[in-house]
Short mmCIF file of C-alpha atoms in Angstrom, two decimals:
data_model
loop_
_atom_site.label_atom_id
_atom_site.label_comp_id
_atom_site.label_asym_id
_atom_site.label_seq_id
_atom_site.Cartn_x
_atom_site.Cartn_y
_atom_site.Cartn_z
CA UNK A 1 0.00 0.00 0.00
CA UNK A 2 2.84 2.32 0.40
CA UNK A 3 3.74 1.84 -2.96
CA UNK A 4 0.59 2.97 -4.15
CA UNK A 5 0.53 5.69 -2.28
CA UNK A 6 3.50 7.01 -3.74
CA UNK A 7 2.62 6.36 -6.84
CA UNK A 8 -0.65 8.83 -6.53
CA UNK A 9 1.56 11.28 -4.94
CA UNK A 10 2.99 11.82 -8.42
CA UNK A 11 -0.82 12.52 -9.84
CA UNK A 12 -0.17 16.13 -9.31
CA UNK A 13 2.55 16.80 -10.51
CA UNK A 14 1.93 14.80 -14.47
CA UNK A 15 -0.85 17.92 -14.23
CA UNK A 16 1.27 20.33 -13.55
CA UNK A 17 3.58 18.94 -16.14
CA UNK A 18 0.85 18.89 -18.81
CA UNK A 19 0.76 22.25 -18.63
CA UNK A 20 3.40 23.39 -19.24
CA UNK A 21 6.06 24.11 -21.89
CA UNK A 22 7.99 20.95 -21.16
CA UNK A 23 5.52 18.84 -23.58
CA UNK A 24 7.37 20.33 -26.38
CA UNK A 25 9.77 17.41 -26.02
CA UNK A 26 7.46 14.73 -25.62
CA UNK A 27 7.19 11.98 -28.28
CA UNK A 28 4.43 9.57 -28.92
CA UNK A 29 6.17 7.01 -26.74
CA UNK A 30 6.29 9.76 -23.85
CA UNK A 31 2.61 10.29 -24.41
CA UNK A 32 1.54 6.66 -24.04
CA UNK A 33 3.10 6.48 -21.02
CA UNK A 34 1.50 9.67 -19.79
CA UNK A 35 -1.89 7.91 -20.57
CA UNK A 36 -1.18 4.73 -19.16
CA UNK A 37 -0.36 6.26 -15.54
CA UNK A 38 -3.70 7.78 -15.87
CA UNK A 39 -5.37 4.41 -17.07
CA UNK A 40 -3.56 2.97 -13.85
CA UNK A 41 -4.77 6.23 -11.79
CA UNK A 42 -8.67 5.18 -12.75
CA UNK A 43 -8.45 1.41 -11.96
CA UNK A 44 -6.96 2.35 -8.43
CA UNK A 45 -10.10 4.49 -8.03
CA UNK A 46 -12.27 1.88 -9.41
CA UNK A 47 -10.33 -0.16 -6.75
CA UNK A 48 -10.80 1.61 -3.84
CA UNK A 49 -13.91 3.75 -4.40
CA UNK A 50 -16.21 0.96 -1.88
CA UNK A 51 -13.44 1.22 0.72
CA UNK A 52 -13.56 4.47 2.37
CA UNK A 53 -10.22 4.62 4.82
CA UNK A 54 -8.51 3.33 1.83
CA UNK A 55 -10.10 6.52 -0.33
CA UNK A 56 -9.34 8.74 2.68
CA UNK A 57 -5.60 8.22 2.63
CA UNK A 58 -5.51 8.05 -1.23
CA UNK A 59 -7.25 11.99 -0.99
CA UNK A 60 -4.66 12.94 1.75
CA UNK A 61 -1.78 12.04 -0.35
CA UNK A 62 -3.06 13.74 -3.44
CA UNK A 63 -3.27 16.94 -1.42
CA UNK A 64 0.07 16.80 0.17
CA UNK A 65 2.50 18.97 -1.36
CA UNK A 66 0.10 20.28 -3.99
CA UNK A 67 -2.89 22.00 -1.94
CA UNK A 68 -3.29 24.47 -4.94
CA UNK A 69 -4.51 22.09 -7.09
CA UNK A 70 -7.06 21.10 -4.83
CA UNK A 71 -7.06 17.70 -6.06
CA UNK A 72 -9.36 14.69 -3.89
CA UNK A 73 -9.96 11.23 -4.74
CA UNK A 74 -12.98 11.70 -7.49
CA UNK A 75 -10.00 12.95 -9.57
CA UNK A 76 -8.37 9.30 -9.62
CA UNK A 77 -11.44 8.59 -11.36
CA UNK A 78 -11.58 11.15 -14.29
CA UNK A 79 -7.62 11.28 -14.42
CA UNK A 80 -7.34 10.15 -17.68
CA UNK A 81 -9.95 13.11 -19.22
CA UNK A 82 -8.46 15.32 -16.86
CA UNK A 83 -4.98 15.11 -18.39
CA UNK A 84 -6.14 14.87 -22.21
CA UNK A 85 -8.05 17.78 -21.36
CA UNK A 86 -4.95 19.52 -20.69
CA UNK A 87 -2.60 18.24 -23.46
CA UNK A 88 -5.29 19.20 -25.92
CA UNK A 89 -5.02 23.07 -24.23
CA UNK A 90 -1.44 22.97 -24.44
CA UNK A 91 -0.33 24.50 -27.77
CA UNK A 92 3.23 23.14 -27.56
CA UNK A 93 2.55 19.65 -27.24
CA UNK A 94 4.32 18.18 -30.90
CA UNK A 95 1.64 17.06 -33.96
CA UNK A 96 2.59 13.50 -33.28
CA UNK A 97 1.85 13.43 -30.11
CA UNK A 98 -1.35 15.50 -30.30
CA UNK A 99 -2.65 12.48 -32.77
CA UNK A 100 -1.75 9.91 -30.58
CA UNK A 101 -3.84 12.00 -27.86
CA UNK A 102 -6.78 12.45 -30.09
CA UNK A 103 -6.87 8.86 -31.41
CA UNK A 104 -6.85 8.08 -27.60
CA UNK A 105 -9.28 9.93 -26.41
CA UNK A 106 -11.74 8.81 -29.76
CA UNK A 107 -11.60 4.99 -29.05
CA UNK A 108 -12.06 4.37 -25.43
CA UNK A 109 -12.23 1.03 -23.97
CA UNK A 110 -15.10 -1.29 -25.21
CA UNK A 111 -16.21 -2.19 -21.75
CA UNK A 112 -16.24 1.43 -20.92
CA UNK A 113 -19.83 2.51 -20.84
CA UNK A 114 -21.47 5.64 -22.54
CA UNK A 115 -19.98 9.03 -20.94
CA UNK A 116 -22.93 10.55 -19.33
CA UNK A 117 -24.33 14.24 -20.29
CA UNK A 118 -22.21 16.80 -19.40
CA UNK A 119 -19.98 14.31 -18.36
CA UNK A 120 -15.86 15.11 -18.76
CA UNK A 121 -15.68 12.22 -20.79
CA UNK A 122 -17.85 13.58 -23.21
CA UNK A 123 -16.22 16.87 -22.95
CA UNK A 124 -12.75 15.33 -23.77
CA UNK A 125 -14.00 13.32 -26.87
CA UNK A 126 -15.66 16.17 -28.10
CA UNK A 127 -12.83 18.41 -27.59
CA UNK A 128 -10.60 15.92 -29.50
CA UNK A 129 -13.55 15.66 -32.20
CA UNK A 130 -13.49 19.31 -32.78
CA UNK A 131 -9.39 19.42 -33.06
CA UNK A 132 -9.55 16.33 -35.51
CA UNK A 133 -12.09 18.50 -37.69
CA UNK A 134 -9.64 20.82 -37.41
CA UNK A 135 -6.79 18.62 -38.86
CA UNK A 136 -8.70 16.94 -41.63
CA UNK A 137 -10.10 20.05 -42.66
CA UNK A 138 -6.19 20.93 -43.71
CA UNK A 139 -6.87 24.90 -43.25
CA UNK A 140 -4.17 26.01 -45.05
CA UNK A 141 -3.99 29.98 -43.19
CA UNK A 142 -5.75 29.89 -39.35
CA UNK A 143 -8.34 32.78 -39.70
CA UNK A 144 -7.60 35.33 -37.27
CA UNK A 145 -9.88 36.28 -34.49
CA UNK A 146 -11.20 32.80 -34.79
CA UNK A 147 -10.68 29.87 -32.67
CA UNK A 148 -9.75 26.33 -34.39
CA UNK A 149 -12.81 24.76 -33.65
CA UNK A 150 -14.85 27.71 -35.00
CA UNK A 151 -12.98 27.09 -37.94
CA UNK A 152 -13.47 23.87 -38.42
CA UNK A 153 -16.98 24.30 -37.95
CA UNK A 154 -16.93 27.11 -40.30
CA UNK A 155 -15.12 24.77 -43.17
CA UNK A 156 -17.46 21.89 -42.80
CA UNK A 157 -20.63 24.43 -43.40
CA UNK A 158 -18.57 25.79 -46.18
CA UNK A 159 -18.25 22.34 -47.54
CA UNK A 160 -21.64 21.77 -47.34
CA UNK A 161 -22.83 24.60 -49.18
CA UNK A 162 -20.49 23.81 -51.72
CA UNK A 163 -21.47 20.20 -52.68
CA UNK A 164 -25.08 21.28 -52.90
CA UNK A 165 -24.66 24.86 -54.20
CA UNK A 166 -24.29 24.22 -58.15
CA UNK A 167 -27.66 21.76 -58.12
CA UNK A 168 -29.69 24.02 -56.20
CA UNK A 169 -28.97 27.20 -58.16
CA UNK A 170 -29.26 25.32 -61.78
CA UNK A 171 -32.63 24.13 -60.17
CA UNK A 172 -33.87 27.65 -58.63
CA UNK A 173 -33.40 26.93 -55.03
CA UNK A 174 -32.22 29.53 -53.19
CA UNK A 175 -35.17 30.10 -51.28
CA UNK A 176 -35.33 26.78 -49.99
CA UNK A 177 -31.06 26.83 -49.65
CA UNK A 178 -31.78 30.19 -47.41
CA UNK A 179 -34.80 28.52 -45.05
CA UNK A 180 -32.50 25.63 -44.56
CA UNK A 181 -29.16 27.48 -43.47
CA UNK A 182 -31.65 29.77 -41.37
CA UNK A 183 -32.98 26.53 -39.41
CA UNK A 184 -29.54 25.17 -39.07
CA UNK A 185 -28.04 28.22 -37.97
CA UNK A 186 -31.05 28.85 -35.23
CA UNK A 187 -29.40 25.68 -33.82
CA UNK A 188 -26.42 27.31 -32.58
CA UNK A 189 -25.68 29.97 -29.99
CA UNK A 190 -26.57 33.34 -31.75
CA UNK A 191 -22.96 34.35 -31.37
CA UNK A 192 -21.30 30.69 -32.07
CA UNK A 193 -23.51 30.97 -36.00
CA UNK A 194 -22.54 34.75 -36.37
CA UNK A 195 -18.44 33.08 -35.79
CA UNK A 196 -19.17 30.25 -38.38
CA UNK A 197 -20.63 32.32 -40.62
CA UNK A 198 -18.52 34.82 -40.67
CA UNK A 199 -15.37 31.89 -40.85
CA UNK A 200 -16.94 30.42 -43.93
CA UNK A 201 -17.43 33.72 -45.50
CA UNK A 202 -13.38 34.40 -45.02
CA UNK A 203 -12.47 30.78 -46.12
CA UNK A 204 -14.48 31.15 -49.02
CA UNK A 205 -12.76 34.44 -50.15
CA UNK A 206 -9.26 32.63 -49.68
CA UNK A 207 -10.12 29.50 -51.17
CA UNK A 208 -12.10 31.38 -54.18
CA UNK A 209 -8.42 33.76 -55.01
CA UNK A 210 -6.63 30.63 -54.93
CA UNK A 211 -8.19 29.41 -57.51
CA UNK A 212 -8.31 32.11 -59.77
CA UNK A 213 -10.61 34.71 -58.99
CA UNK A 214 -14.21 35.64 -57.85
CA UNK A 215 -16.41 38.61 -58.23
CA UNK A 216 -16.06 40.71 -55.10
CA UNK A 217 -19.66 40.60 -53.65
CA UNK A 218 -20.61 37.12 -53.21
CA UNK A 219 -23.08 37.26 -55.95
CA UNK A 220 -24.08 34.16 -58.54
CA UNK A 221 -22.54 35.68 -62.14
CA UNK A 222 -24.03 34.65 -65.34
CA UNK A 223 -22.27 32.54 -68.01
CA UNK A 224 -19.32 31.42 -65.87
CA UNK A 225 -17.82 28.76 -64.97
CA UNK A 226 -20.12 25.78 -63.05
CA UNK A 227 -17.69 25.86 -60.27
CA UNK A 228 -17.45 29.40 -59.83
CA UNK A 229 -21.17 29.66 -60.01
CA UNK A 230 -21.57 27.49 -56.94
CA UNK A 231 -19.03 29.13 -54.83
CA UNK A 232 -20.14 32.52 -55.86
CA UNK A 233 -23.50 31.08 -54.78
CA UNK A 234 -22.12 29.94 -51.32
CA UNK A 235 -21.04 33.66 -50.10
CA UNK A 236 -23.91 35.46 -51.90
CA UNK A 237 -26.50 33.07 -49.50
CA UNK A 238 -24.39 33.39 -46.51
CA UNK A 239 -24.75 37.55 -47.02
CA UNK A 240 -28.72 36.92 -47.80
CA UNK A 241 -28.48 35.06 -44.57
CA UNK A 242 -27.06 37.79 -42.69
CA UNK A 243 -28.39 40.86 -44.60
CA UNK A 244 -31.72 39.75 -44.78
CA UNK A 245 -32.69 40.68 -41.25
CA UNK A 246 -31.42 44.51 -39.80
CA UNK A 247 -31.36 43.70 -36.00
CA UNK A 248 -28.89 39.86 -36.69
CA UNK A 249 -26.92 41.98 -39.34
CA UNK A 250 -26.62 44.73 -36.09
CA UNK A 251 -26.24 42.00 -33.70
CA UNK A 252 -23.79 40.14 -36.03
CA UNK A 253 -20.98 43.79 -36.18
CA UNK A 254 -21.65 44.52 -32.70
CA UNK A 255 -20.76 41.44 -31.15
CA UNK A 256 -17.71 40.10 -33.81
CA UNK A 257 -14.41 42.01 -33.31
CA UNK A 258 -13.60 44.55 -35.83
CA UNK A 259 -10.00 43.50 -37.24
CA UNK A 260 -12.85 40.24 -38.61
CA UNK A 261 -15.57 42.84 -39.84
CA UNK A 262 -12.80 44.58 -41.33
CA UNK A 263 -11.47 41.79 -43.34
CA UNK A 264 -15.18 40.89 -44.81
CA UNK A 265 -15.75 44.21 -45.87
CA UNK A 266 -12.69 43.90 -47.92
CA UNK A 267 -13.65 40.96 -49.52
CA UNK A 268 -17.23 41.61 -50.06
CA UNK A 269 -18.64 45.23 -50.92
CA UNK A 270 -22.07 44.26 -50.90
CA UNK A 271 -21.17 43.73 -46.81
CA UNK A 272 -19.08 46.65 -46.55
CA UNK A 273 -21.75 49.55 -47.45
CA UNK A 274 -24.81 48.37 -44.85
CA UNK A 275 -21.16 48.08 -42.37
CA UNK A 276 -20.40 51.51 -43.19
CA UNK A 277 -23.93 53.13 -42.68
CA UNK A 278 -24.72 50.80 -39.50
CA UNK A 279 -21.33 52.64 -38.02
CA UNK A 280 -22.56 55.91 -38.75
CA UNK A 281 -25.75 55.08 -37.40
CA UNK A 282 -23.79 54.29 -34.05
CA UNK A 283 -22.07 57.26 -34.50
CA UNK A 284 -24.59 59.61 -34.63
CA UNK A 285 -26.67 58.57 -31.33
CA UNK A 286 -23.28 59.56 -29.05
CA UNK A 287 -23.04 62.76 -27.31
CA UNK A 288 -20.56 64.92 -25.86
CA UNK A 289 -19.98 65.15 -22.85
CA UNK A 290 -18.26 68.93 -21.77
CA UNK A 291 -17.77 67.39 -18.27
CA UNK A 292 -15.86 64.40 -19.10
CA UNK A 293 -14.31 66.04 -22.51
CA UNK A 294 -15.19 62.90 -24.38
CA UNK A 295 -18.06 61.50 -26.87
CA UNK A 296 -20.33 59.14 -24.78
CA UNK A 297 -23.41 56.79 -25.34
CA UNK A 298 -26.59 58.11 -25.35
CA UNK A 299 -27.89 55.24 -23.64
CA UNK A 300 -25.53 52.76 -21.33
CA UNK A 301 -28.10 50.07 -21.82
CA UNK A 302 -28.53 50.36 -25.18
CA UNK A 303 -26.50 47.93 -28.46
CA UNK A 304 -24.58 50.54 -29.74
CA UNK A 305 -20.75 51.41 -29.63
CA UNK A 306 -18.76 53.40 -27.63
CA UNK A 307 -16.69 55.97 -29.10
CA UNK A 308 -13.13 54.14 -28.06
CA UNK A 309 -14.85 50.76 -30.02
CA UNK A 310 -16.25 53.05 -33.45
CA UNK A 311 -12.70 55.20 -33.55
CA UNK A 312 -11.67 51.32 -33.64
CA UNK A 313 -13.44 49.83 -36.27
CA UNK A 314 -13.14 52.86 -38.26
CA UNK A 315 -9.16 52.48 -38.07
CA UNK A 316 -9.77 48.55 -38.88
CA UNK A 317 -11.58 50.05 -41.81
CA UNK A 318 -8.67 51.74 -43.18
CA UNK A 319 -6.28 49.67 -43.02
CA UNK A 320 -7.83 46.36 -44.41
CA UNK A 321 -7.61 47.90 -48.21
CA UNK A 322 -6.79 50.81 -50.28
CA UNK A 323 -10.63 51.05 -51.44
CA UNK A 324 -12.33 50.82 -48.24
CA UNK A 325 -9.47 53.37 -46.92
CA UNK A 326 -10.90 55.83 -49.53
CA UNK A 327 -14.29 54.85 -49.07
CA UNK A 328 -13.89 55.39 -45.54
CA UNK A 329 -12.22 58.69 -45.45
CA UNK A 330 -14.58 60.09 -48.08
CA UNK A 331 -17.58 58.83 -45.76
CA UNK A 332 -15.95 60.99 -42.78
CA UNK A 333 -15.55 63.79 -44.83
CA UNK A 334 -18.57 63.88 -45.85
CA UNK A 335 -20.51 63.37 -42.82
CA UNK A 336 -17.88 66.04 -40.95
CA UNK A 337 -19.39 68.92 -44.13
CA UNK A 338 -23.05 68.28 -43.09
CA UNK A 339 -21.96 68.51 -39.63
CA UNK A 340 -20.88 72.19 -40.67
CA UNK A 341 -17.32 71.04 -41.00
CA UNK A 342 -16.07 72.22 -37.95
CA UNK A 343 -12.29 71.86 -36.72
CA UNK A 344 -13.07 72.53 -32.68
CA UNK A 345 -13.41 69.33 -30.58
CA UNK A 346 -16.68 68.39 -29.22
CA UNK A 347 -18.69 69.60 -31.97
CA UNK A 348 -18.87 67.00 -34.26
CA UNK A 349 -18.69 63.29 -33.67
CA UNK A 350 -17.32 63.36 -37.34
CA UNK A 351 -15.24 65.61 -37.38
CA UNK A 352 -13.39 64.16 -34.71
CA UNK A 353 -13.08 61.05 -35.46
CA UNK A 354 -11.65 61.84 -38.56
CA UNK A 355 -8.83 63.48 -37.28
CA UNK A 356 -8.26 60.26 -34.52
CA UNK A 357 -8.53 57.95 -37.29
CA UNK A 358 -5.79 59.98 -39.80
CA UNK A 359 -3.69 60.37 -36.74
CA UNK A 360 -3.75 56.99 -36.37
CA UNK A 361 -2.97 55.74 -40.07
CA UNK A 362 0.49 58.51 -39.82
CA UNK A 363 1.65 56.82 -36.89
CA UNK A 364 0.89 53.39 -38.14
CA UNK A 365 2.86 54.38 -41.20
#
């Protein structure tokens, strides 16, 4: 029993290990090994969980010398989901070893019964699930602002689309196309569809230039190709999706950062105008505020941008191309004239973000 007992002792620290950067050296081999301690970890639990001294001593010597981790005897018991868990957070552990961790976690035990709800097994598998989807999907450029599995998500709607999306436009479809992606979007977490969406819109784009060109605004073109038809198709439902209703479309550039809004209103103009007057929209309902010396919301409560988030987006704007630079400016310009193109602070919302956003493209250059 002492044996055992120092044995668990070392449950702590493979955790600690796990998380850190010291993975980077560990091989398939090392992995296995890693697994099988945690294999071992759950039979001792499934050992000792009737006996309660026995699981008494077992919790003391988990706690001793690690009372951070706040780790009891239950943990014996999910050890092994516990540490994939981990590995799978731990962006140094090497491709190899990440495959032999996923391919573990996908084929448990036969005699293992079905996780439960909500259970951490079924968190783990579906964690490694989403990472697999990840790998097969071979994205060639990670999306920024996006996580991996929202990518991989994103790709696999994009796919989708894509086998379908010739068919269904040679057959007059696109009404039904648009009532389908509308009930299978309703499925997910408002902000999870406006990710995936917005991830297959930017994956189209890429994957559209690669191979040789697309018309800018997601529209089907007449007389083309069959394959650009369909993945002309793909975008311009994906913007029907999202245009087709004011308060998601608000919803959609309120909650999604602007460096990502930025980069689909490069690719797609027909995005990048309602973008430009929704911003202007939030622009015009802030006020100034003489006390504080700064532009505030007119209502806290209320979706709409503060003036530290528009001055951002309108810099994102700016940056992302020469033609939404111009676009932009010339929109701020104009806007600052009707305003009575004043040059004093405070007296146009405009006016003064204009000069923040210039200021900000000088120093950036």
């Amino acid at each position: 029993m002492k044996a055992v007992l120092e044995q668990v002792e070392q449950l702590p620290a493979l955790l600690s290990v796990s998380r850190s950067a010291l993975v980077r050296d560990w091989d398939s081999l090392t992995l296995s090994r890693a697994l099988e301690w945690a294999r071992y970890f759950q039979h001792l639990h499934d050992r000792f969980r009737t006996r309660p001294r026995l699981r008494e001593a077992l919790g003391r010597r988990l706690r001793r010398g690690h009372p951070s981790l706040l780790l009891g005897f239950p943990h014996l018991g999910r050890c092994l989901h516990l540490l994939g868990l981990t590995l799978l957070e731990n962006r140094v552990l090497p491709p190899a070893a990440c495959c032999r961790l996923i391919h573990s976690l996908l084929r448990p035990p036969s005699a293992e019964a079905s996780p439960a709800p909500h259970s951490l097994a079924l968190l783990a598998r579906r964690k490694a699930a989403t990472r697999l989807l990840a790998q097969s999907c071979g994205l060639p450029q990670p999306l920024k602002g996006l996580e991996p599995q929202v990518q991989a998500e994103a790709q696999l709607l994009l796919n989708r689309l894509q086998e379908e999306g010739q068919e269904a436009v040679l057959a007059g479809e696109a009404v039904e196309r648009l009532r389908w992606l509308s009930g299978l979007l309703e499925q997910l977490p408002q902000t999870r569809a406006f990710e995936v969406v917005a991830g297959s819109l930017l994956r189209q784009s890429s994957g559209a230039e690669q191979a040789g060109g697309r018309g800018p605004d997601g529209n089907c073109p007449d007389g083309n190709q069959a394959s650009r038809v369909g993945d002309e198709c793909v975008a311009g439902l994906l913007l029907s999706w999202l245009l087709g209703n004011l308060e998601r479309f608000s919803a959609f550039c309120f909650y999604l950062p602007g460096c990502l809004l930025a980069s689909l209103a490069g690719q797609y103009s027909r995005f990048s105008k309602p973008y430009l007057e929704l911003l202007t929209g939030w622009g015009s309902h802030l006020l100034y505020d003489p006390l504080k010396g700064r532009w505030v919301k007119s209502c806290r409560d209320k979706t709409e941008l503060s003036w530290e988030e528009l001055r951002e987006r309108f810099s994102y704007l700016c940056q992302s191309s020469a033609r939404l630079r111009g676009q932009t400016q010339a929109a701020l310009k104009l806007l600052k004239a009707q305003d009575g193109d004043f040059k004093v602070c405070g007296l146009s919302v405009w006016a003064d973000l204009l000069v923040e956003v210039e200021e900000y493209l000088r120093k950036a250059e």
